[in-house]
Amino acid sequence: MANGQWYPPQWPDRIRALAAGTLTPVTPKRAATVMLLKDTGTGPVVHMLRRRASMAFAGGAYAYPGGGVDPRDDDRDIGWAGPTRAWWADRLGVDETGAQAIVCAAVRETYEEAGVLLAGPTAGSVVGDTTGADWEADRAALVARELSFAEFLDRRGLVLRSDLLGAWARWITPEFEERRYDTWFFVAALPEGQRTRNASTEADRTVWIPPAEAAAGYDKGELLMMPPTIATLRALTAYGTAAEALAAAPGRDMTPVLAEARLEDDEVVLSWPGHDEFTKHVPATAAPTPTSSATPTATDSTGGAPA
């Protein structure tokens, strides 16, 4: 059975156009995504959402909470705990203002899409409950971009807990894709007292699932995922607790992964350096990847009633 690798049918034509010089690559937008973990009696589980089938980009695919960087968070002075912005700049391969905005995006998107906030009133605390109506009003304002995350932290008197994040990987959408993102992947543990919910308008379901189980679903072709998602899932299977994964993050290679494509006779060969399992040989007419409707047997983060 084929695996669940997401592969748009228009890619071969776009790859050929790029090779012929008739397609100009889109500049990738900065983005961040977070692999949120929590421990169970049998090992850690990761929070994942299934993108609605109607989504133009990766519809039906399982992913982590994440989204684009807000440039308004680049240089505003905010409450900050953990490694310095200079440390993060070196780790992420950007300047200090860019590092702040990327870390802000990771924390903001986790709050927007999962209802989990990695921030607190002091450098050593985390908010315990974000389910009230006033919190929801602020979350909605963040989603609508009526409020920047820096402004949200300031008005709430909160400190961003960058020490609760670990930078894990960096993937850049291929040059031939219409929607391109330069995405930093982070790992974090669910703070004590908080719980996830499906707060995303882009997802029709969220789950807590063991990384190995999610990877097995992908291998069977039951769960649709993009290469960065399954690659990071496989990496998480090596750790027995969320703390172990966080402790391993500083040693992770942050070299950007960018797909390469070449033409061989009447075939497109697509590969991701360092990730041979994703190499594809695509004939001139490629069949679309079906959208998976399978559901993993994991605990639904909405308490059993997918949104």
CSV table of C-alpha atoms in Angstrom, one decimal, residues 37-277:
chain,number,residue,atom,x,y,z
A,37,LEU,CA,3.9,17.0,23.7
A,38,LYS,CA,2.5,15.5,26.9
A,39,ASP,CA,3.5,12.4,28.9
A,40,THR,CA,1.3,9.4,29.4
A,41,GLY,CA,1.8,6.1,31.1
A,42,THR,CA,3.1,4.6,27.9
A,43,GLY,CA,5.2,7.5,26.6
A,44,PRO,CA,4.7,10.9,25.1
A,45,VAL,CA,1.9,11.8,22.7
A,46,VAL,CA,1.9,14.7,20.3
A,47,HIS,CA,-0.9,17.1,19.5
A,48,MET,CA,-1.9,17.1,15.8
A,49,LEU,CA,-4.6,18.6,13.8
A,50,ARG,CA,-6.2,17.5,10.5
A,51,ARG,CA,-6.4,20.3,8.0
A,52,ARG,CA,-9.9,20.7,6.4
A,53,ALA,CA,-10.2,19.0,3.0
A,54,SER,CA,-11.3,22.4,1.5
A,55,MET,CA,-7.9,24.0,2.4
A,56,ALA,CA,-5.9,25.0,-0.7
A,57,PHE,CA,-2.6,23.9,0.8
A,58,ALA,CA,-2.3,20.3,2.1
A,59,GLY,CA,-6.1,19.9,2.6
A,60,GLY,CA,-6.8,16.7,4.6
A,61,ALA,CA,-3.2,16.4,5.9
A,62,TYR,CA,-2.3,16.0,9.5
A,63,ALA,CA,0.0,18.7,10.9
A,64,TYR,CA,1.0,20.6,14.0
A,65,PRO,CA,-0.3,24.0,15.2
A,66,GLY,CA,1.5,26.7,13.2
A,67,GLY,CA,1.4,29.6,10.9
A,68,GLY,CA,3.0,32.7,9.5
A,69,VAL,CA,5.2,35.2,11.3
A,70,ASP,CA,3.7,38.6,12.1
A,71,PRO,CA,6.3,41.3,11.2
A,72,ARG,CA,4.7,43.5,13.9
A,73,ASP,CA,6.5,41.2,16.4
A,74,ASP,CA,10.0,41.9,15.0
A,75,ASP,CA,11.3,44.6,17.2
A,76,ARG,CA,8.8,45.6,19.9
A,77,ASP,CA,10.1,45.4,23.4
A,78,ILE,CA,8.2,42.5,25.1
A,79,GLY,CA,8.5,40.5,28.3
A,80,TRP,CA,11.0,37.7,27.6
A,81,ALA,CA,12.2,34.7,29.6
A,82,GLY,CA,14.7,32.1,28.7
A,83,PRO,CA,17.6,32.2,26.2
A,84,THR,CA,18.4,35.7,24.9
A,85,ARG,CA,17.3,36.9,21.5
A,86,ALA,CA,21.0,36.8,20.5
A,87,TRP,CA,21.0,33.1,21.4
A,88,TRP,CA,17.9,32.4,19.5
A,89,ALA,CA,19.2,34.3,16.5
A,90,ASP,CA,22.2,32.1,16.4
A,91,ARG,CA,20.1,29.0,16.8
A,92,LEU,CA,17.5,29.9,14.2
A,93,GLY,CA,20.0,31.4,11.7
A,94,VAL,CA,18.4,34.8,11.6
A,95,ASP,CA,19.0,38.3,13.1
A,96,GLU,CA,17.7,39.1,16.6
A,97,THR,CA,14.5,40.9,15.5
A,98,GLY,CA,13.7,38.0,13.2
A,99,ALA,CA,14.4,35.5,16.0
A,100,GLN,CA,11.9,37.3,18.3
A,101,ALA,CA,9.2,37.3,15.6
A,102,ILE,CA,9.7,33.6,14.9
A,103,VAL,CA,9.5,32.6,18.5
A,104,CYS,CA,6.5,34.9,19.0
A,105,ALA,CA,4.9,33.1,16.0
A,106,ALA,CA,5.5,29.7,17.5
A,107,VAL,CA,3.9,30.7,20.9
A,108,ARG,CA,1.1,32.7,19.2
A,109,GLU,CA,0.0,29.9,16.8
A,110,THR,CA,0.0,27.4,19.6
A,111,TYR,CA,-2.4,29.6,21.5
A,112,GLU,CA,-4.5,30.4,18.4
A,113,GLU,CA,-4.9,26.9,17.2
A,114,ALA,CA,-4.6,24.8,20.4
A,115,GLY,CA,-5.6,27.2,23.2
A,116,VAL,CA,-2.2,26.6,24.9
A,117,LEU,CA,-0.2,29.6,26.0
A,118,LEU,CA,3.5,29.4,26.7
A,119,ALA,CA,3.6,32.6,28.7
A,120,GLY,CA,3.1,33.7,32.3
A,121,PRO,CA,3.0,36.7,34.6
A,122,THR,CA,6.6,36.1,35.7
A,123,ALA,CA,9.7,34.5,34.1
A,124,GLY,CA,9.1,31.3,36.2
A,125,SER,CA,5.3,30.9,35.7
A,126,VAL,CA,2.8,30.0,33.1
A,127,VAL,CA,-0.9,31.0,33.0
A,128,GLY,CA,-3.1,28.2,34.2
A,129,ASP,CA,-6.4,28.7,32.5
A,130,THR,CA,-7.2,30.5,29.2
A,131,THR,CA,-10.8,29.4,28.7
A,132,GLY,CA,-12.6,32.5,29.8
A,133,ALA,CA,-14.6,34.9,27.6
A,134,ASP,CA,-12.0,37.6,27.9
A,135,TRP,CA,-9.2,35.2,26.8
A,136,GLU,CA,-11.3,34.0,23.9
A,137,ALA,CA,-11.9,37.6,22.8
A,138,ASP,CA,-8.1,38.2,22.7
A,139,ARG,CA,-7.5,35.0,20.9
A,140,ALA,CA,-10.0,35.9,18.2
A,141,ALA,CA,-8.4,39.3,17.8
A,142,LEU,CA,-5.0,37.6,17.4
A,143,VAL,CA,-6.5,35.3,14.7
A,144,ALA,CA,-8.0,38.2,12.9
A,145,ARG,CA,-4.6,40.1,13.2
A,146,GLU,CA,-6.4,42.9,14.9
A,147,LEU,CA,-3.9,42.5,17.7
A,148,SER,CA,-0.2,41.6,17.5
A,149,PHE,CA,1.2,39.0,19.8
A,150,ALA,CA,3.5,41.6,21.3
A,151,GLU,CA,0.6,43.9,22.0
A,152,PHE,CA,-1.3,40.9,23.6
A,153,LEU,CA,1.6,40.1,25.9
A,154,ASP,CA,1.9,43.8,26.9
A,155,ARG,CA,-1.7,44.4,27.7
A,156,ARG,CA,-1.9,41.2,29.7
A,157,GLY,CA,1.4,41.8,31.5
A,158,LEU,CA,2.8,38.5,30.4
A,159,VAL,CA,6.3,37.2,29.8
A,160,LEU,CA,7.0,35.0,26.8
A,161,ARG,CA,8.6,31.7,28.0
A,162,SER,CA,11.1,31.0,25.3
A,163,ASP,CA,12.7,28.5,27.6
A,164,LEU,CA,9.7,26.2,27.2
A,165,LEU,CA,10.5,25.8,23.5
A,166,GLY,CA,13.2,23.8,21.7
A,167,ALA,CA,14.2,24.5,18.1
A,168,TRP,CA,13.9,21.1,16.3
A,169,ALA,CA,14.2,21.6,12.5
A,170,ARG,CA,13.8,24.0,9.6
A,171,TRP,CA,12.1,23.1,6.3
A,172,ILE,CA,11.6,25.3,3.2
A,173,THR,CA,8.7,24.7,0.8
A,174,PRO,CA,10.1,23.7,-2.7
A,175,GLU,CA,10.7,26.4,-5.2
A,176,PHE,CA,8.0,25.1,-7.5
A,177,GLU,CA,5.2,25.3,-5.0
A,178,GLU,CA,2.7,28.1,-5.3
A,179,ARG,CA,2.5,28.7,-1.5
A,180,ARG,CA,6.0,28.7,0.0
A,181,TYR,CA,7.0,28.8,3.7
A,182,ASP,CA,10.3,28.9,5.5
A,183,THR,CA,9.2,27.1,8.6
A,184,TRP,CA,11.0,26.6,11.9
A,185,PHE,CA,9.8,23.5,13.8
A,186,PHE,CA,9.8,23.7,17.6
A,187,VAL,CA,9.1,21.2,20.4
A,188,ALA,CA,7.3,22.0,23.7
A,189,ALA,CA,5.6,20.3,26.6
A,190,LEU,CA,2.0,21.0,27.6
A,191,PRO,CA,2.1,23.3,30.6
A,192,GLU,CA,0.6,21.9,33.8
A,193,GLY,CA,-3.0,23.1,34.3
A,194,GLN,CA,-3.6,23.8,30.6
A,195,ARG,CA,-5.5,21.7,28.1
A,196,THR,CA,-5.7,21.7,24.3
A,197,ARG,CA,-8.8,22.3,22.3
A,198,ASN,CA,-9.5,22.6,18.6
A,199,ALA,CA,-9.5,26.4,18.3
A,200,SER,CA,-8.5,26.4,14.6
A,201,THR,CA,-10.8,27.3,11.8
A,202,GLU,CA,-8.5,25.4,9.5
A,203,ALA,CA,-8.8,22.0,11.2
A,204,ASP,CA,-11.7,19.6,11.3
A,205,ARG,CA,-10.2,17.4,14.0
A,206,THR,CA,-7.4,17.4,16.6
A,207,VAL,CA,-5.8,14.4,18.4
A,208,TRP,CA,-3.2,13.4,20.9
A,209,ILE,CA,-1.4,10.5,19.4
A,210,PRO,CA,1.9,8.6,20.0
A,211,PRO,CA,4.4,9.6,17.4
A,212,ALA,CA,5.1,6.0,16.4
A,213,GLU,CA,1.3,5.4,16.0
A,214,ALA,CA,1.0,8.4,13.7
A,215,ALA,CA,4.0,7.4,11.7
A,216,ALA,CA,2.6,3.9,11.3
A,217,GLY,CA,-0.7,5.4,10.0
A,218,TYR,CA,1.3,7.3,7.5
A,219,ASP,CA,3.2,4.2,6.4
A,220,LYS,CA,-0.1,2.4,5.8
A,221,GLY,CA,-1.4,5.2,3.7
A,222,GLU,CA,-4.1,6.0,6.3
A,223,LEU,CA,-2.9,9.4,7.4
A,224,LEU,CA,-1.9,12.0,4.9
A,225,MET,CA,1.2,14.1,5.9
A,226,MET,CA,3.7,16.4,4.3
A,227,PRO,CA,7.4,15.3,4.4
A,228,PRO,CA,8.4,17.7,7.2
A,229,THR,CA,5.6,16.4,9.4
A,230,ILE,CA,6.4,12.7,9.1
A,231,ALA,CA,10.1,13.4,9.3
A,232,THR,CA,9.8,15.1,12.6
A,233,LEU,CA,7.4,12.5,13.9
A,234,ARG,CA,9.9,9.8,13.2
A,235,ALA,CA,12.5,11.8,15.1
A,236,LEU,CA,10.2,12.1,18.1
A,237,THR,CA,9.9,8.3,18.5
A,238,ALA,CA,13.3,8.0,20.0
A,239,TYR,CA,12.3,9.8,23.2
A,240,GLY,CA,10.5,8.3,26.2
A,241,THR,CA,9.3,11.6,27.7
A,242,ALA,CA,8.6,15.1,26.7
A,243,ALA,CA,11.5,16.3,28.8
A,244,GLU,CA,13.9,14.0,26.9
A,245,ALA,CA,12.7,15.5,23.6
A,246,LEU,CA,13.2,19.0,24.9
A,247,ALA,CA,16.7,18.1,26.2
A,248,ALA,CA,17.6,16.8,22.8
A,249,ALA,CA,16.5,19.9,20.9
A,250,PRO,CA,19.7,22.0,21.3
A,251,GLY,CA,21.7,19.3,19.5
A,252,ARG,CA,19.4,19.1,16.5
A,253,ASP,CA,20.7,20.2,13.1
A,254,MET,CA,18.9,23.3,12.0
A,255,THR,CA,20.2,23.3,8.4
A,256,PRO,CA,17.3,24.1,6.1
A,257,VAL,CA,15.8,21.2,4.2
A,258,LEU,CA,14.8,22.2,0.6
A,259,ALA,CA,13.5,19.8,-1.9
A,260,GLU,CA,15.4,19.3,-5.2
A,261,ALA,CA,13.9,18.3,-8.5
A,262,ARG,CA,15.5,17.1,-11.7
A,263,LEU,CA,14.3,15.8,-15.1
A,264,GLU,CA,15.3,12.3,-16.2
A,265,ASP,CA,14.0,11.5,-19.6
A,266,ASP,CA,10.2,11.7,-19.3
A,267,GLU,CA,10.2,11.5,-15.5
A,268,VAL,CA,10.5,14.0,-12.7
A,269,VAL,CA,12.7,12.9,-9.8
A,270,LEU,CA,11.9,14.8,-6.6
A,271,SER,CA,14.0,14.4,-3.5
A,272,TRP,CA,14.6,16.0,-0.1
A,273,PRO,CA,18.4,16.0,0.9
A,274,GLY,CA,19.0,13.8,3.9
A,275,HIS,CA,15.5,12.2,3.7
A,276,ASP,CA,15.7,9.4,1.1
A,277,GLU,CA,12.3,8.0,2.0
